[in-house]
């Protein structure tokens, strides 16, 4: 025998699935946007520092320290840097993402005017990823909270809309079999009204048949 399906459970399932899916998509898009913005911010910072150095506005002798997880380091391009970052000649200007000391680094390389030297400004990508992650959390947490609230609201709404059907069912189960009085259609929703009308017509025909 085929098992009867609960319309309320199906509505709850599909509504929850739809809300959850859209929330995940929204959170994913927000995370990707935050990562893109963090990447742009890091690149802009590295580029700005390199430009200031090339213009002689700040010193280019900042300590080269690969143990610092967050600081931006500056160095003239030299053999040590090439070895640590596995840079191969010819080395072009611009951005590069390289591996060094078992970690990922973002580099910006720029020529120094009136010199054969190049300045390298670099920072771990982990610092960028941390900024992106923290920004994403600020978006994810409200979405998760809103999702939980929406699921509760959806359940309350479906429960309240199906409550009249349960009351009608209880009323019919408790009604005296000899009582063929028609059911009140007042306040019934447009979805339930056709069923009430059909039940009332059946009761009227049964009443007419009994009276004959």
PDB file of C-alpha atoms in Angstrom:
ATOM      1  CA  UNK A   1       0.000   0.000   0.000  1.00  0.00           C
ATOM      2  CA  UNK A   2       1.365   3.379  -0.998  1.00  0.00           C
ATOM      3  CA  UNK A   3       2.174   5.586   1.972  1.00  0.00           C
ATOM      4  CA  UNK A   4       0.311   8.894   2.151  1.00  0.00           C
ATOM      5  CA  UNK A   5       2.491  11.988   1.876  1.00  0.00           C
ATOM      6  CA  UNK A   6       2.185  14.979   4.154  1.00  0.00           C
ATOM      7  CA  UNK A   7       1.517  18.136   2.152  1.00  0.00           C
ATOM      8  CA  UNK A   8       2.746  20.271   5.051  1.00  0.00           C
ATOM      9  CA  UNK A   9       6.017  18.326   5.293  1.00  0.00           C
ATOM     10  CA  UNK A  10       6.546  18.638   1.551  1.00  0.00           C
ATOM     11  CA  UNK A  11       5.944  22.387   1.658  1.00  0.00           C
ATOM     12  CA  UNK A  12       8.318  22.738   4.609  1.00  0.00           C
ATOM     13  CA  UNK A  13      10.953  20.644   2.841  1.00  0.00           C
ATOM     14  CA  UNK A  14      10.901  22.558  -0.442  1.00  0.00           C
ATOM     15  CA  UNK A  15      10.700  25.973   1.197  1.00  0.00           C
ATOM     16  CA  UNK A  16      13.594  25.163   3.542  1.00  0.00           C
ATOM     17  CA  UNK A  17      15.599  23.716   0.636  1.00  0.00           C
ATOM     18  CA  UNK A  18      15.008  26.837  -1.469  1.00  0.00           C
ATOM     19  CA  UNK A  19      15.910  29.240   1.344  1.00  0.00           C
ATOM     20  CA  UNK A  20      19.011  27.220   2.282  1.00  0.00           C
ATOM     21  CA  UNK A  21      20.179  27.004  -1.333  1.00  0.00           C
ATOM     22  CA  UNK A  22      19.815  30.728  -1.960  1.00  0.00           C
ATOM     23  CA  UNK A  23      21.532  31.513   1.357  1.00  0.00           C
ATOM     24  CA  UNK A  24      24.496  29.295   0.465  1.00  0.00           C
ATOM     25  CA  UNK A  25      24.740  30.917  -2.967  1.00  0.00           C
ATOM     26  CA  UNK A  26      24.587  34.398  -1.432  1.00  0.00           C
ATOM     27  CA  UNK A  27      27.237  33.512   1.164  1.00  0.00           C
ATOM     28  CA  UNK A  28      29.502  31.991  -1.483  1.00  0.00           C
ATOM     29  CA  UNK A  29      29.221  35.051  -3.717  1.00  0.00           C
ATOM     30  CA  UNK A  30      29.919  37.322  -0.747  1.00  0.00           C
ATOM     31  CA  UNK A  31      32.995  35.251   0.133  1.00  0.00           C
ATOM     32  CA  UNK A  32      34.334  35.422  -3.420  1.00  0.00           C
ATOM     33  CA  UNK A  33      33.749  39.178  -3.542  1.00  0.00           C
ATOM     34  CA  UNK A  34      35.556  39.631  -0.214  1.00  0.00           C
ATOM     35  CA  UNK A  35      38.499  37.546  -1.430  1.00  0.00           C
ATOM     36  CA  UNK A  36      38.685  39.566  -4.648  1.00  0.00           C
ATOM     37  CA  UNK A  37      38.582  42.851  -2.720  1.00  0.00           C
ATOM     38  CA  UNK A  38      41.269  41.643  -0.278  1.00  0.00           C
ATOM     39  CA  UNK A  39      43.468  40.635  -3.217  1.00  0.00           C
ATOM     40  CA  UNK A  40      43.011  44.034  -4.840  1.00  0.00           C
ATOM     41  CA  UNK A  41      43.758  45.798  -1.564  1.00  0.00           C
ATOM     42  CA  UNK A  42      46.981  43.836  -1.104  1.00  0.00           C
ATOM     43  CA  UNK A  43      48.075  44.489  -4.692  1.00  0.00           C
ATOM     44  CA  UNK A  44      47.314  48.202  -4.427  1.00  0.00           C
ATOM     45  CA  UNK A  45      49.306  48.446  -1.186  1.00  0.00           C
ATOM     46  CA  UNK A  46      52.335  46.660  -2.634  1.00  0.00           C
ATOM     47  CA  UNK A  47      52.209  48.754  -5.803  1.00  0.00           C
ATOM     48  CA  UNK A  48      51.866  52.036  -3.905  1.00  0.00           C
ATOM     49  CA  UNK A  49      54.882  51.258  -1.703  1.00  0.00           C
ATOM     50  CA  UNK A  50      56.960  50.286  -4.737  1.00  0.00           C
ATOM     51  CA  UNK A  51      56.040  53.537  -6.496  1.00  0.00           C
ATOM     52  CA  UNK A  52      56.969  55.613  -3.446  1.00  0.00           C
ATOM     53  CA  UNK A  53      60.331  53.864  -3.227  1.00  0.00           C
ATOM     54  CA  UNK A  54      61.041  54.290  -6.929  1.00  0.00           C
ATOM     55  CA  UNK A  55      60.291  57.996  -6.546  1.00  0.00           C
ATOM     56  CA  UNK A  56      62.640  58.241  -3.563  1.00  0.00           C
ATOM     57  CA  UNK A  57      59.844  59.129  -1.123  1.00  0.00           C
ATOM     58  CA  UNK A  58      60.617  56.298   1.322  1.00  0.00           C
ATOM     59  CA  UNK A  59      63.684  54.223   2.110  1.00  0.00           C
ATOM     60  CA  UNK A  60      64.242  50.954   0.294  1.00  0.00           C
ATOM     61  CA  UNK A  61      66.238  49.365   3.109  1.00  0.00           C
ATOM     62  CA  UNK A  62      63.384  47.820   5.048  1.00  0.00           C
ATOM     63  CA  UNK A  63      64.506  44.607   6.718  1.00  0.00           C
ATOM     64  CA  UNK A  64      63.940  41.434   4.717  1.00  0.00           C
ATOM     65  CA  UNK A  65      62.227  39.046   7.134  1.00  0.00           C
ATOM     66  CA  UNK A  66      60.471  35.895   5.913  1.00  0.00           C
ATOM     67  CA  UNK A  67      59.458  34.943   9.475  1.00  0.00           C
ATOM     68  CA  UNK A  68      57.013  37.822   9.787  1.00  0.00           C
ATOM     69  CA  UNK A  69      53.546  36.625   8.809  1.00  0.00           C
ATOM     70  CA  UNK A  70      51.847  39.980   8.213  1.00  0.00           C
ATOM     71  CA  UNK A  71      54.397  42.741   7.576  1.00  0.00           C
ATOM     72  CA  UNK A  72      55.115  44.041   4.121  1.00  0.00           C
ATOM     73  CA  UNK A  73      58.794  43.639   3.302  1.00  0.00           C
ATOM     74  CA  UNK A  74      60.906  45.607   0.850  1.00  0.00           C
ATOM     75  CA  UNK A  75      64.176  44.610  -0.743  1.00  0.00           C
ATOM     76  CA  UNK A  76      66.298  45.322  -3.776  1.00  0.00           C
ATOM     77  CA  UNK A  77      66.255  42.392  -6.146  1.00  0.00           C
ATOM     78  CA  UNK A  78      69.350  40.344  -5.323  1.00  0.00           C
ATOM     79  CA  UNK A  79      70.646  36.786  -5.544  1.00  0.00           C
ATOM     80  CA  UNK A  80      69.347  35.862  -2.085  1.00  0.00           C
ATOM     81  CA  UNK A  81      65.823  36.972  -2.994  1.00  0.00           C
ATOM     82  CA  UNK A  82      65.980  35.158  -6.324  1.00  0.00           C
ATOM     83  CA  UNK A  83      67.028  31.972  -4.553  1.00  0.00           C
ATOM     84  CA  UNK A  84      64.405  32.172  -1.795  1.00  0.00           C
ATOM     85  CA  UNK A  85      61.584  32.874  -4.235  1.00  0.00           C
ATOM     86  CA  UNK A  86      62.951  30.730  -7.092  1.00  0.00           C
ATOM     87  CA  UNK A  87      62.925  33.727  -9.435  1.00  0.00           C
ATOM     88  CA  UNK A  88      64.524  33.146 -12.818  1.00  0.00           C
ATOM     89  CA  UNK A  89      65.971  35.698 -15.202  1.00  0.00           C
ATOM     90  CA  UNK A  90      64.730  37.605 -17.033  1.00  0.00           C
ATOM     91  CA  UNK A  91      62.533  38.956 -14.257  1.00  0.00           C
ATOM     92  CA  UNK A  92      59.762  41.243 -15.488  1.00  0.00           C
ATOM     93  CA  UNK A  93      58.066  44.029 -13.594  1.00  0.00           C
ATOM     94  CA  UNK A  94      54.636  43.520 -12.094  1.00  0.00           C
ATOM     95  CA  UNK A  95      52.864  41.123  -9.767  1.00  0.00           C
ATOM     96  CA  UNK A  96      53.834  37.546  -9.061  1.00  0.00           C
ATOM     97  CA  UNK A  97      52.622  34.904  -6.642  1.00  0.00           C
ATOM     98  CA  UNK A  98      55.487  32.631  -5.630  1.00  0.00           C
ATOM     99  CA  UNK A  99      56.446  30.019  -3.053  1.00  0.00           C
ATOM    100  CA  UNK A 100      59.210  30.711  -0.554  1.00  0.00           C
ATOM    101  CA  UNK A 101      60.200  29.082   2.715  1.00  0.00           C
ATOM    102  CA  UNK A 102      57.190  26.776   2.413  1.00  0.00           C
ATOM    103  CA  UNK A 103      54.733  29.670   2.211  1.00  0.00           C
ATOM    104  CA  UNK A 104      52.943  31.610  -0.511  1.00  0.00           C
ATOM    105  CA  UNK A 105      53.976  35.214  -1.200  1.00  0.00           C
ATOM    106  CA  UNK A 106      52.625  38.055  -3.304  1.00  0.00           C
ATOM    107  CA  UNK A 107      55.356  40.143  -4.957  1.00  0.00           C
ATOM    108  CA  UNK A 108      55.404  43.412  -6.826  1.00  0.00           C
ATOM    109  CA  UNK A 109      58.566  44.191  -8.790  1.00  0.00           C
ATOM    110  CA  UNK A 110      59.369  47.622 -10.195  1.00  0.00           C
ATOM    111  CA  UNK A 111      62.372  49.304 -11.793  1.00  0.00           C
ATOM    112  CA  UNK A 112      64.120  52.076  -9.889  1.00  0.00           C
ATOM    113  CA  UNK A 113      64.551  55.078 -12.217  1.00  0.00           C
ATOM    114  CA  UNK A 114      68.107  56.009 -13.212  1.00  0.00           C
ATOM    115  CA  UNK A 115      69.334  52.695 -11.840  1.00  0.00           C
ATOM    116  CA  UNK A 116      69.780  49.086 -12.933  1.00  0.00           C
ATOM    117  CA  UNK A 117      68.179  47.915  -9.687  1.00  0.00           C
ATOM    118  CA  UNK A 118      64.681  46.621  -9.153  1.00  0.00           C
ATOM    119  CA  UNK A 119      62.711  46.990  -5.934  1.00  0.00           C
ATOM    120  CA  UNK A 120      60.642  44.070  -4.662  1.00  0.00           C
ATOM    121  CA  UNK A 121      57.741  44.630  -2.258  1.00  0.00           C
ATOM    122  CA  UNK A 122      56.215  41.456  -0.887  1.00  0.00           C
ATOM    123  CA  UNK A 123      53.841  40.021   1.686  1.00  0.00           C
ATOM    124  CA  UNK A 124      52.478  36.605   2.515  1.00  0.00           C
ATOM    125  CA  UNK A 125      49.196  35.720   0.819  1.00  0.00           C
ATOM    126  CA  UNK A 126      48.122  34.325   4.206  1.00  0.00           C
ATOM    127  CA  UNK A 127      47.707  37.916   5.428  1.00  0.00           C
ATOM    128  CA  UNK A 128      45.397  38.632   2.487  1.00  0.00           C
ATOM    129  CA  UNK A 129      43.472  35.404   3.018  1.00  0.00           C
ATOM    130  CA  UNK A 130      43.011  36.229   6.708  1.00  0.00           C
ATOM    131  CA  UNK A 131      41.500  39.605   5.823  1.00  0.00           C
ATOM    132  CA  UNK A 132      39.194  37.930   3.293  1.00  0.00           C
ATOM    133  CA  UNK A 133      38.178  35.255   5.815  1.00  0.00           C
ATOM    134  CA  UNK A 134      37.407  37.775   8.547  1.00  0.00           C
ATOM    135  CA  UNK A 135      35.361  39.830   6.096  1.00  0.00           C
ATOM    136  CA  UNK A 136      33.513  36.719   4.967  1.00  0.00           C
ATOM    137  CA  UNK A 137      32.690  35.784   8.551  1.00  0.00           C
ATOM    138  CA  UNK A 138      31.089  39.186   9.032  1.00  0.00           C
ATOM    139  CA  UNK A 139      28.805  38.278   6.112  1.00  0.00           C
ATOM    140  CA  UNK A 140      28.305  34.551   6.853  1.00  0.00           C
ATOM    141  CA  UNK A 141      27.244  34.923  10.471  1.00  0.00           C
ATOM    142  CA  UNK A 142      24.289  37.276   9.770  1.00  0.00           C
ATOM    143  CA  UNK A 143      23.219  35.017   6.893  1.00  0.00           C
ATOM    144  CA  UNK A 144      23.320  31.932   9.137  1.00  0.00           C
ATOM    145  CA  UNK A 145      21.330  33.740  11.826  1.00  0.00           C
ATOM    146  CA  UNK A 146      18.794  34.980   9.263  1.00  0.00           C
ATOM    147  CA  UNK A 147      18.558  31.474   7.793  1.00  0.00           C
ATOM    148  CA  UNK A 148      17.753  29.971  11.195  1.00  0.00           C
ATOM    149  CA  UNK A 149      15.131  32.657  11.834  1.00  0.00           C
ATOM    150  CA  UNK A 150      13.596  32.184   8.382  1.00  0.00           C
ATOM    151  CA  UNK A 151      13.326  28.427   8.925  1.00  0.00           C
ATOM    152  CA  UNK A 152      11.487  29.022  12.193  1.00  0.00           C
ATOM    153  CA  UNK A 153       9.192  31.575  10.526  1.00  0.00           C
ATOM    154  CA  UNK A 154       8.461  29.190   7.640  1.00  0.00           C
ATOM    155  CA  UNK A 155       7.512  26.419  10.074  1.00  0.00           C
ATOM    156  CA  UNK A 156       5.275  28.763  12.061  1.00  0.00           C
ATOM    157  CA  UNK A 157       3.566  30.018   8.899  1.00  0.00           C
ATOM    158  CA  UNK A 158       2.871  26.554   7.503  1.00  0.00           C
ATOM    159  CA  UNK A 159       1.663  25.331  10.919  1.00  0.00           C
ATOM    160  CA  UNK A 160      -0.731  28.272  11.249  1.00  0.00           C
ATOM    161  CA  UNK A 161      -2.112  27.816   7.726  1.00  0.00           C
ATOM    162  CA  UNK A 162      -2.684  24.087   8.181  1.00  0.00           C
ATOM    163  CA  UNK A 163      -4.208  24.469  11.653  1.00  0.00           C
ATOM    164  CA  UNK A 164      -7.763  25.069  10.266  1.00  0.00           C
ATOM    165  CA  UNK A 165      -7.527  21.785   8.367  1.00  0.00           C
ATOM    166  CA  UNK A 166      -6.550  19.926  11.530  1.00  0.00           C
ATOM    167  CA  UNK A 167      -9.403  21.592  13.446  1.00  0.00           C
ATOM    168  CA  UNK A 168     -11.840  20.614  10.694  1.00  0.00           C
ATOM    169  CA  UNK A 169     -10.581  17.045  10.765  1.00  0.00           C
ATOM    170  CA  UNK A 170     -10.941  16.859  14.548  1.00  0.00           C
ATOM    171  CA  UNK A 171     -14.436  18.368  14.337  1.00  0.00           C
ATOM    172  CA  UNK A 172     -15.587  15.840  11.758  1.00  0.00           C
ATOM    173  CA  UNK A 173     -14.110  12.931  13.723  1.00  0.00           C
ATOM    174  CA  UNK A 174     -15.938  14.014  16.900  1.00  0.00           C
ATOM    175  CA  UNK A 175     -19.251  14.893  15.247  1.00  0.00           C
ATOM    176  CA  UNK A 176     -22.306  12.753  15.897  1.00  0.00           C
ATOM    177  CA  UNK A 177     -22.897  10.472  12.874  1.00  0.00           C
ATOM    178  CA  UNK A 178     -26.571  11.419  12.914  1.00  0.00           C
ATOM    179  CA  UNK A 179     -25.760  15.141  12.721  1.00  0.00           C
ATOM    180  CA  UNK A 180     -25.845  16.042   9.034  1.00  0.00           C
ATOM    181  CA  UNK A 181     -25.670  19.790   9.551  1.00  0.00           C
ATOM    182  CA  UNK A 182     -23.547  21.499   6.901  1.00  0.00           C
ATOM    183  CA  UNK A 183     -20.187  22.969   7.838  1.00  0.00           C
ATOM    184  CA  UNK A 184     -19.628  26.705   8.107  1.00  0.00           C
ATOM    185  CA  UNK A 185     -17.793  28.169   5.128  1.00  0.00           C
ATOM    186  CA  UNK A 186     -17.207  31.529   6.781  1.00  0.00           C
ATOM    187  CA  UNK A 187     -13.555  32.577   6.923  1.00  0.00           C
ATOM    188  CA  UNK A 188     -12.376  29.556   4.928  1.00  0.00           C
ATOM    189  CA  UNK A 189      -9.398  30.137   2.644  1.00  0.00           C
ATOM    190  CA  UNK A 190      -9.904  29.906  -1.110  1.00  0.00           C
ATOM    191  CA  UNK A 191      -7.876  26.668  -1.163  1.00  0.00           C
ATOM    192  CA  UNK A 192     -10.056  24.955   1.471  1.00  0.00           C
ATOM    193  CA  UNK A 193     -13.405  26.385   0.371  1.00  0.00           C
ATOM    194  CA  UNK A 194     -13.947  23.969  -2.572  1.00  0.00           C
ATOM    195  CA  UNK A 195     -13.509  20.989  -0.210  1.00  0.00           C
ATOM    196  CA  UNK A 196     -15.987  22.468   2.260  1.00  0.00           C
ATOM    197  CA  UNK A 197     -18.503  23.051  -0.520  1.00  0.00           C
ATOM    198  CA  UNK A 198     -18.125  19.460  -1.708  1.00  0.00           C
ATOM    199  CA  UNK A 199     -18.535  18.107   1.833  1.00  0.00           C
ATOM    200  CA  UNK A 200     -21.610  20.286   2.373  1.00  0.00           C
ATOM    201  CA  UNK A 201     -23.199  19.129  -0.889  1.00  0.00           C
ATOM    202  CA  UNK A 202     -22.572  15.542   0.167  1.00  0.00           C
ATOM    203  CA  UNK A 203     -24.148  16.217   3.567  1.00  0.00           C
ATOM    204  CA  UNK A 204     -27.160  17.883   1.900  1.00  0.00           C
ATOM    205  CA  UNK A 205     -27.675  14.895  -0.424  1.00  0.00           C
ATOM    206  CA  UNK A 206     -27.329  12.513   2.510  1.00  0.00           C
ATOM    207  CA  UNK A 207     -29.842  14.574   4.529  1.00  0.00           C
ATOM    208  CA  UNK A 208     -32.267  14.587   1.619  1.00  0.00           C
ATOM    209  CA  UNK A 209     -31.889  10.840   1.203  1.00  0.00           C
ATOM    210  CA  UNK A 210     -32.555  10.214   4.905  1.00  0.00           C
ATOM    211  CA  UNK A 211     -35.680  12.376   4.902  1.00  0.00           C
ATOM    212  CA  UNK A 212     -37.261  10.459   2.022  1.00  0.00           C
TER     213      UNK A 212
END
